[in-house]
């Protein structure tokens, strides 16, 4: 077995083995450490695979069943990193939830096993070369996250999980029909047994695919996977799922699931653009829904009183911004979209880590009930405040760099969209910053936690987000450029 095949095998085997082990012993005291251990193994395997791709370029493995290139290799590493830091964060978080009676032994076993299984589905969706397997992995991710969102078994969490299951189930059914149409178009131009759903094969013959069938296929695939991205108007599941599930689940939903769904859309966009020979249909569709999501999410965000719901709508806004950037196309906008995807995952998960500790201290998710964090826990307070400023696009964080590139490209190519984007960003800044300022600097209404919170993941993510605003390492820059060239053409 080659080194890259071994790294990929370990990347997929670690979370799958973790799910099996934690299904048996996930309720025990050491389960929290085992969760971190399996996530750590996954991260190191992702780093090993990334190092090989940096040296040798894209790889096809196991009879072309898996394909790793510049587009998905950094997403694999990012997914493994956020999975590891979220597992570290959940150690003290779940201990406090157990002390409060929210997490019983069966619920802990379910949480830990489904957490690892969710990581496996995300990594499988990113690494597979088969468009059908991407659909299967996304459906499996839906089922695992339904169980994670409903783990508290309250009326609100069960309602949120049911809404998530129904809406994403309908969406994923649309994506299935789009995948069938994609297969129909590919079968006409490929020899029998030629792997009509393998993305590498489809990419090679995309110019020969039937434009009419591909147009219809992309419409269904975009609506289907766009539901998982959280684009307006198929976004309704996302705020409820974030608000009612455990905070570690909110972190991985914003940091991982939304990215993987958008990745699936991008793979489909590349094929559609090739089949339509320069017709900008897919780009216009993505720009329209992306801009709608940015504007609508901001005005939903103003009305929120629950801190997790507020940042959930912030996630919808940022996913809309990425979709708009990828829809514009071109090397600069696509590069900015990939950078925004990375920094949003890092900073938004850091915010949810800080919010998780803050809500546990205050005993409520309502922002009016969370005051004076700076006096009782300065590190949590500063983590939340710095993370908020970063996600709102303050320099020198990476979100500022990516949004600046997106806005300047829009000014040049689509000036009509620029005022809408600027107004939306300004309203989001005023609303979110005003709310968080009161949480951090108000009169004290919180109390210390019984267990020391895990704040290292918060500041690791914020440091990485700051670094990407000031300096992008050459190997990461090369990945972004190669991926941008692939998507933006």
Coordinates of C-alpha atoms in Angstrom, one line a residue:
X1 CA 0.0 0.0 0.0
X2 CA 1.4 3.4 -1.0
X3 CA 1.9 6.2 1.5
X4 CA -1.1 8.2 0.3
X5 CA -3.4 5.2 0.3
X6 CA -2.3 4.4 3.9
X7 CA -3.0 8.0 4.9
X8 CA -6.4 8.0 3.3
X9 CA -7.2 4.6 4.9
X10 CA -6.3 5.9 8.3
X11 CA -8.2 9.1 7.7
X12 CA -11.4 7.2 7.1
X13 CA -10.7 4.3 9.6
X14 CA -10.1 6.5 12.6
X15 CA -13.5 8.1 12.9
X16 CA -15.3 4.8 11.8
X17 CA -13.4 2.8 14.5
X18 CA -14.1 5.6 17.0
X19 CA -17.8 5.4 16.3
X20 CA -17.8 1.6 16.9
X21 CA -15.7 1.9 20.1
X22 CA -17.7 4.8 21.6
X23 CA -21.0 3.1 20.8
X24 CA -19.9 0.5 23.4
X25 CA -18.2 2.7 26.0
X26 CA -19.2 6.3 25.1
X27 CA -20.9 6.7 28.5
X28 CA -17.8 6.1 30.6
X29 CA -15.6 8.7 32.1
X30 CA -12.7 8.0 29.7
X31 CA -15.0 8.4 26.6
X32 CA -14.3 12.1 26.4
X33 CA -10.6 11.3 26.1
X34 CA -11.2 8.5 23.6
X35 CA -13.2 11.0 21.5
X36 CA -10.2 13.4 21.4
X37 CA -7.8 10.5 20.7
X38 CA -9.7 9.3 17.6
X39 CA -10.1 12.8 16.4
X40 CA -6.3 13.4 16.9
X41 CA -5.6 10.3 14.8
X42 CA -7.9 11.6 12.1
X43 CA -6.1 15.0 12.0
X44 CA -2.6 13.5 11.7
X45 CA -3.8 11.3 8.9
X46 CA -5.3 14.3 7.1
X47 CA -2.0 16.2 7.5
X48 CA 0.0 13.2 6.1
X49 CA -2.3 13.0 3.1
X50 CA -2.1 16.8 2.5
X51 CA 1.7 16.7 2.6
X52 CA 1.7 14.1 -0.1
X53 CA -0.7 16.0 -2.3
X54 CA 1.5 19.2 -1.9
X55 CA 4.5 17.2 -3.1
X56 CA 3.1 15.0 -5.8
X57 CA -0.2 16.6 -6.9
X58 CA -3.7 15.1 -7.2
X59 CA -4.1 11.3 -6.5
X60 CA -6.6 8.7 -7.5
X61 CA -6.8 5.7 -5.2
X62 CA -8.4 2.3 -5.0
X63 CA -9.6 1.8 -8.5
X64 CA -10.4 5.5 -8.9
X65 CA -12.9 5.3 -6.1
X66 CA -11.3 8.2 -4.2
X67 CA -9.8 11.4 -5.6
X68 CA -7.9 14.0 -3.6
X69 CA -6.9 17.3 -5.4
X70 CA -6.3 20.9 -4.6
X71 CA -10.0 21.6 -4.0
X72 CA -10.7 19.0 -1.4
X73 CA -7.3 18.4 0.3
X74 CA -7.4 21.6 2.4
X75 CA -11.0 20.9 3.2
X76 CA -10.1 17.5 4.5
X77 CA -7.4 19.0 6.7
X78 CA -9.7 21.8 7.9
X79 CA -12.5 19.3 8.7
X80 CA -10.1 17.1 10.7
X81 CA -8.7 20.2 12.6
X82 CA -12.2 21.5 13.5
X83 CA -13.2 18.0 14.5
X84 CA -10.3 17.7 16.8
X85 CA -10.6 21.1 18.5
X86 CA -14.4 20.6 18.9
X87 CA -13.7 17.2 20.6
X88 CA -11.3 19.0 23.0
X89 CA -13.9 21.7 23.7
X90 CA -16.6 19.1 24.4
X91 CA -14.6 17.4 27.2
X92 CA -15.4 20.0 30.0
X93 CA -18.6 21.1 28.2
X94 CA -20.1 17.6 28.4
X95 CA -19.0 17.1 32.0
X96 CA -20.9 20.2 33.0
X97 CA -24.0 19.0 31.0
X98 CA -23.8 15.7 32.8
X99 CA -23.6 17.5 36.2
X100 CA -26.7 19.4 35.2
X101 CA -28.5 16.2 34.3
X102 CA -28.9 17.1 30.6
X103 CA -26.6 14.3 29.5
X104 CA -27.4 10.8 30.9
X105 CA -25.2 7.8 30.2
X106 CA -27.2 6.6 27.1
X107 CA -27.1 10.2 25.7
X108 CA -23.4 10.4 26.2
X109 CA -22.9 7.1 24.4
X110 CA -25.1 8.4 21.5
X111 CA -23.3 11.7 21.4
X112 CA -19.8 10.4 21.3
X113 CA -20.5 7.6 18.7
X114 CA -22.5 9.9 16.4
X115 CA -19.9 12.6 16.7
X116 CA -17.3 10.2 15.2
X117 CA -19.7 8.9 12.6
X118 CA -20.5 12.4 11.6
X119 CA -16.8 13.1 11.1
X120 CA -16.6 9.9 8.9
X121 CA -19.4 11.0 6.7
X122 CA -17.9 14.4 6.1
X123 CA -14.5 13.0 5.3
X124 CA -16.1 10.4 3.0
X125 CA -18.1 13.1 1.1
X126 CA -15.0 15.1 0.6
X127 CA -12.6 12.4 -0.5
X128 CA -14.8 10.1 -2.7
X129 CA -14.6 10.4 -6.5
X130 CA -18.1 9.1 -7.0
X131 CA -20.9 11.7 -7.2
X132 CA -23.4 9.0 -6.0
X133 CA -21.3 8.3 -2.9
X134 CA -21.2 12.0 -2.1
X135 CA -25.0 11.9 -2.0
X136 CA -25.0 8.8 0.2
X137 CA -22.5 10.5 2.6
X138 CA -24.6 13.6 2.8
X139 CA -27.7 11.6 3.6
X140 CA -25.7 9.7 6.3
X141 CA -24.6 13.1 7.7
X142 CA -28.2 14.2 7.9
X143 CA -29.2 11.1 9.9
X144 CA -26.3 11.4 12.3
X145 CA -26.8 15.1 12.9
X146 CA -30.5 14.5 13.5
X147 CA -29.6 12.3 16.4
X148 CA -27.0 14.8 17.6
X149 CA -29.5 17.7 17.5
X150 CA -32.1 15.7 19.4
X151 CA -29.8 14.3 22.0
X152 CA -31.3 16.4 24.9
X153 CA -34.7 14.9 24.2
X154 CA -36.5 18.1 25.1
X155 CA -39.6 19.2 23.1
X156 CA -37.7 22.0 21.4
X157 CA -34.8 19.8 20.4
X158 CA -37.0 17.1 19.1
X159 CA -39.0 19.7 17.1
X160 CA -35.7 21.1 15.7
X161 CA -34.4 17.7 14.8
X162 CA -37.7 16.8 13.1
X163 CA -37.7 20.1 11.1
X164 CA -34.1 19.4 10.1
X165 CA -34.9 15.9 9.0
X166 CA -37.9 16.8 6.9
X167 CA -36.4 19.9 5.2
X168 CA -33.0 18.3 4.5
X169 CA -34.7 15.0 3.6
X170 CA -36.7 16.8 0.9
X171 CA -33.5 18.7 -0.2
X172 CA -31.4 15.5 -0.4
X173 CA -34.2 13.9 -2.5
X174 CA -33.8 16.7 -5.0
X175 CA -30.1 16.1 -5.1
X176 CA -30.7 12.4 -5.7
X177 CA -32.8 13.3 -8.8
X178 CA -30.1 15.7 -10.0
X179 CA -27.5 12.9 -9.6
X180 CA -29.7 10.5 -11.7
X181 CA -29.9 13.2 -14.4
X182 CA -26.1 13.6 -14.2
X183 CA -25.7 9.9 -14.8
X184 CA -28.1 9.9 -17.7
X185 CA -26.1 12.7 -19.4
X186 CA -22.7 10.9 -18.7
X187 CA -23.9 7.5 -19.9
X188 CA -24.4 8.8 -23.4
X189 CA -20.8 9.9 -23.9
X190 CA -18.9 7.2 -21.8
X191 CA -18.3 3.6 -22.8
X192 CA -20.1 0.8 -20.8
X193 CA -18.5 0.3 -17.4
X194 CA -16.7 3.6 -17.8
X195 CA -17.7 4.9 -14.3
X196 CA -20.3 7.4 -15.4
X197 CA -20.5 8.9 -11.9
X198 CA -16.8 9.2 -11.2
X199 CA -16.0 12.9 -11.0
X200 CA -12.6 12.5 -12.6
X201 CA -14.2 10.8 -15.6
X202 CA -17.0 13.4 -15.8
X203 CA -14.5 16.2 -15.7
X204 CA -12.6 14.8 -18.6
X205 CA -15.8 14.6 -20.8
X206 CA -17.7 17.6 -19.4
X207 CA -17.6 19.4 -22.8
X208 CA -19.5 16.5 -24.4
X209 CA -22.4 16.3 -21.9
X210 CA -25.9 17.3 -23.0
X211 CA -26.3 20.9 -22.0
X212 CA -30.1 20.6 -21.5
X213 CA -29.9 17.6 -19.2
X214 CA -26.9 19.1 -17.3
X215 CA -28.8 22.4 -16.8
X216 CA -31.7 20.5 -15.3
X217 CA -29.4 18.3 -13.2
X218 CA -27.6 21.4 -11.8
X219 CA -30.9 23.0 -10.8
X220 CA -31.9 20.0 -8.7
X221 CA -28.4 19.5 -7.3
X222 CA -28.1 23.1 -6.4
X223 CA -31.5 23.2 -4.6
X224 CA -30.8 19.8 -2.9
X225 CA -27.3 20.6 -1.6
X226 CA -28.2 24.3 -1.1
X227 CA -30.7 23.1 1.5
X228 CA -27.7 21.7 3.4
X229 CA -25.7 24.9 2.8
X230 CA -28.5 26.9 4.5
X231 CA -29.3 29.2 1.6
X232 CA -32.5 31.3 1.8
X233 CA -35.3 30.3 1.3
X234 CA -34.5 26.7 2.3
X235 CA -32.7 27.7 5.5
X236 CA -35.3 27.2 8.1
X237 CA -33.8 24.2 9.7
X238 CA -30.5 25.8 10.5
X239 CA -31.3 28.3 13.3
X240 CA -33.4 25.7 15.2
X241 CA -30.7 23.0 14.9
X242 CA -28.0 25.4 16.1
X243 CA -30.1 26.7 19.0
X244 CA -31.5 23.4 20.4
X245 CA -28.6 21.0 20.0
X246 CA -25.4 20.9 22.1
X247 CA -23.0 23.7 21.4
X248 CA -20.3 21.3 20.0
X249 CA -22.9 20.2 17.4
X250 CA -23.5 23.9 16.5
X251 CA -19.7 24.3 16.0
X252 CA -19.4 21.4 13.6
X253 CA -22.6 22.2 11.8
X254 CA -21.3 25.7 11.0
X255 CA -17.6 24.7 10.7
X256 CA -18.0 21.5 8.7
X257 CA -21.4 20.5 7.3
X258 CA -22.1 23.7 5.5
X259 CA -18.7 23.7 3.9
X260 CA -19.1 20.1 2.7
X261 CA -22.5 20.8 1.2
X262 CA -21.0 23.8 -0.6
X263 CA -18.1 21.7 -1.8
X264 CA -20.6 19.3 -3.5
X265 CA -22.2 22.3 -5.2
X266 CA -18.8 23.4 -6.5
X267 CA -18.1 20.0 -8.0
X268 CA -21.4 20.2 -9.8
X269 CA -20.7 23.8 -11.0
X270 CA -17.4 22.8 -12.6
X271 CA -19.2 20.1 -14.7
X272 CA -22.1 22.4 -15.6
X273 CA -19.8 25.3 -16.7
X274 CA -17.9 22.8 -18.9
X275 CA -21.0 21.4 -20.5
X276 CA -22.6 24.8 -21.2
X277 CA -19.4 26.1 -22.8
X278 CA -19.1 29.5 -21.0
X279 CA -22.8 30.0 -20.3
X280 CA -23.0 31.7 -16.9
X281 CA -26.2 30.0 -15.8
X282 CA -24.8 28.3 -12.8
X283 CA -22.9 31.4 -11.8
X284 CA -26.0 33.6 -12.0
X285 CA -28.0 31.1 -10.0
X286 CA -25.4 31.0 -7.3
X287 CA -25.1 34.8 -7.2
X288 CA -28.8 35.3 -6.9
X289 CA -29.4 32.9 -4.1
X290 CA -26.1 33.9 -2.4
X291 CA -27.1 37.6 -2.4
X292 CA -30.6 36.8 -1.2
X293 CA -29.2 34.7 1.7
X294 CA -26.8 37.6 2.8
X295 CA -29.6 40.2 2.8
X296 CA -32.4 38.1 4.3
X297 CA -30.1 36.6 7.0
X298 CA -29.0 40.0 8.2
X299 CA -32.6 41.2 8.7
X300 CA -33.6 37.9 10.5
X301 CA -30.5 38.3 12.6
X302 CA -31.6 41.7 14.0
X303 CA -34.7 40.2 15.7
X304 CA -32.9 37.4 17.6
X305 CA -32.7 37.2 21.4
X306 CA -31.0 33.7 21.6
X307 CA -27.3 34.0 21.1
X308 CA -26.9 30.7 19.3
X309 CA -29.7 31.6 16.9
X310 CA -28.1 34.9 16.2
X311 CA -24.8 33.3 15.2
X312 CA -26.7 30.7 13.2
X313 CA -28.2 33.5 11.1
X314 CA -24.7 34.8 10.8
X315 CA -23.6 31.5 9.4
X316 CA -26.4 31.8 6.7
X317 CA -25.1 35.3 5.9
X318 CA -21.5 34.0 5.4
X319 CA -22.5 31.0 3.4
X320 CA -24.4 33.3 1.2
X321 CA -21.3 35.5 0.8
X322 CA -19.3 32.4 -0.3
X323 CA -22.0 31.3 -2.7
X324 CA -22.1 34.8 -4.2
X325 CA -18.3 34.8 -4.6
X326 CA -18.2 31.4 -6.3
X327 CA -21.1 32.5 -8.5
X328 CA -19.1 35.5 -9.7
X329 CA -16.3 33.2 -10.7
X330 CA -12.9 34.3 -11.9
X331 CA -9.6 33.7 -10.1
X332 CA -9.9 36.5 -7.5
X333 CA -13.5 35.9 -6.4
X334 CA -13.0 32.2 -6.3
X335 CA -9.8 32.6 -4.3
X336 CA -11.7 34.9 -1.9
X337 CA -14.5 32.3 -1.6
X338 CA -12.1 29.6 -0.6
X339 CA -10.3 31.9 1.9
X340 CA -13.7 32.9 3.4
X341 CA -14.7 29.3 3.7
X342 CA -11.6 28.6 5.7
X343 CA -11.6 31.5 8.1
X344 CA -15.4 31.3 8.6
X345 CA -15.0 27.7 9.8
X346 CA -12.2 28.6 12.2
X347 CA -13.7 31.7 13.6
X348 CA -17.4 30.7 13.8
X349 CA -16.5 27.4 15.6
X350 CA -14.3 29.5 18.0
X351 CA -17.3 31.8 18.7
X352 CA -19.5 28.8 19.4
X353 CA -16.9 27.4 21.8
X354 CA -16.9 30.7 23.7
X355 CA -20.7 30.9 23.6
X356 CA -21.0 27.4 24.9
X357 CA -19.0 28.3 28.0
X358 CA -20.9 31.6 28.4
X359 CA -24.3 30.0 28.2
X360 CA -23.3 27.3 30.7
X361 CA -22.1 30.0 33.2
X362 CA -25.4 32.0 32.8
X363 CA -27.7 29.0 32.6
X364 CA -29.5 30.5 29.6
X365 CA -29.0 31.2 25.9
X366 CA -31.0 34.4 26.0
X367 CA -28.6 37.4 25.5
X368 CA -30.5 39.5 28.1
X369 CA -29.6 36.9 30.7
X370 CA -25.9 36.8 29.9
X371 CA -24.1 39.9 31.3
X372 CA -20.7 40.8 32.7
X373 CA -18.6 37.9 31.3
X374 CA -15.5 40.0 31.5
X375 CA -15.7 40.3 35.3
X376 CA -16.3 36.6 36.0
X377 CA -14.3 35.0 33.1
X378 CA -12.1 37.4 31.2
X379 CA -10.7 34.7 28.8
X380 CA -14.2 33.6 27.7
X381 CA -15.2 37.2 27.4
X382 CA -12.2 38.2 25.3
X383 CA -12.6 35.0 23.2
X384 CA -16.2 35.9 22.4
X385 CA -15.5 39.6 21.8
X386 CA -12.4 39.0 19.5
X387 CA -14.2 36.2 17.7
X388 CA -17.2 38.5 17.1
X389 CA -15.0 41.3 15.7
X390 CA -13.2 38.8 13.5
X391 CA -16.4 37.3 12.0
X392 CA -17.8 40.8 11.4
X393 CA -14.9 41.6 9.2
X394 CA -12.7 43.8 11.3
X395 CA -9.1 44.0 10.1
X396 CA -6.6 42.4 10.2
X397 CA -8.5 39.1 10.5
X398 CA -8.9 36.8 7.5
X399 CA -12.7 37.6 7.1
X400 CA -11.7 41.2 6.3
X401 CA -9.3 40.0 3.6
X402 CA -11.8 37.7 2.0
X403 CA -14.7 40.1 2.1
X404 CA -12.6 42.9 0.8
X405 CA -11.7 40.8 -2.3
X406 CA -15.3 39.8 -2.8
X407 CA -16.6 43.4 -2.5
X408 CA -13.9 44.8 -4.8
X409 CA -14.6 42.1 -7.4
X410 CA -18.3 42.9 -7.2
X411 CA -17.6 46.6 -7.6
X412 CA -15.8 45.9 -10.8
X413 CA -18.0 43.2 -12.4
X414 CA -21.4 43.6 -10.7
X415 CA -21.7 47.1 -9.3
X416 CA -25.5 46.7 -8.8
X417 CA -24.8 44.1 -6.0
X418 CA -22.3 46.2 -4.1
X419 CA -24.7 48.5 -2.2
X420 CA -26.8 45.6 -1.1
X421 CA -23.7 43.8 0.3
X422 CA -22.4 46.9 2.0
X423 CA -25.7 47.6 3.7
X424 CA -26.1 44.0 4.8
X425 CA -22.6 43.9 6.3
X426 CA -23.1 47.3 8.1
X427 CA -26.5 46.2 9.6
X428 CA -24.9 42.8 10.7
X429 CA -22.0 44.7 12.4
X430 CA -24.2 47.1 14.3
X431 CA -26.6 44.4 15.4
X432 CA -24.2 41.7 16.5
X433 CA -21.6 44.0 18.0
X434 CA -24.2 45.8 20.1
X435 CA -25.6 42.6 21.5
X436 CA -22.2 41.0 22.3
X437 CA -20.9 44.2 23.9
X438 CA -23.6 44.0 26.5
X439 CA -22.9 40.3 27.2
X440 CA -19.2 41.0 27.7
X441 CA -19.2 44.4 29.5
X442 CA -22.6 44.5 31.3
X443 CA -23.3 44.0 34.9
X444 CA -22.4 40.6 36.2
X445 CA -25.1 37.9 36.1
X446 CA -23.1 34.8 35.6
X447 CA -21.2 32.4 37.9
X448 CA -18.1 30.3 37.7
X449 CA -18.3 26.8 36.2
X450 CA -17.6 23.8 38.3
X451 CA -15.1 22.6 35.7
X452 CA -12.4 24.6 34.0
X453 CA -13.5 25.5 30.4
X454 CA -11.4 24.4 27.4
X455 CA -10.3 27.7 25.9
X456 CA -7.2 26.6 24.0
X457 CA -9.4 25.7 20.9
X458 CA -10.9 29.2 21.0
X459 CA -7.6 31.0 20.8
X460 CA -6.0 28.5 18.4
X461 CA -8.8 29.2 15.9
X462 CA -8.6 32.9 16.4
X463 CA -4.9 32.9 16.0
X464 CA -5.2 31.0 12.7
X465 CA -7.9 33.4 11.6
X466 CA -5.6 36.3 12.3
X467 CA -2.7 34.7 10.5
X468 CA -4.7 34.2 7.4
X469 CA -5.5 37.9 7.4
X470 CA -1.9 38.8 7.6
X471 CA 0.0 36.0 5.9
X472 CA -1.1 33.0 3.9
X473 CA 1.5 30.2 3.9
X474 CA 2.8 29.4 0.3
X475 CA 1.5 25.8 0.3
X476 CA -2.0 27.0 1.3
X477 CA -1.8 29.8 -1.3
X478 CA -0.9 27.2 -4.0
X479 CA -3.9 25.1 -3.0
X480 CA -6.2 28.1 -3.2
X481 CA -4.8 29.1 -6.6
X482 CA -5.1 25.7 -8.1
X483 CA -8.6 25.2 -6.7
X484 CA -9.6 28.7 -7.9
X485 CA -8.4 27.9 -11.4
X486 CA -10.5 24.7 -11.5
X487 CA -13.7 26.3 -10.1
X488 CA -13.4 29.7 -11.7
X489 CA -13.0 28.6 -15.4

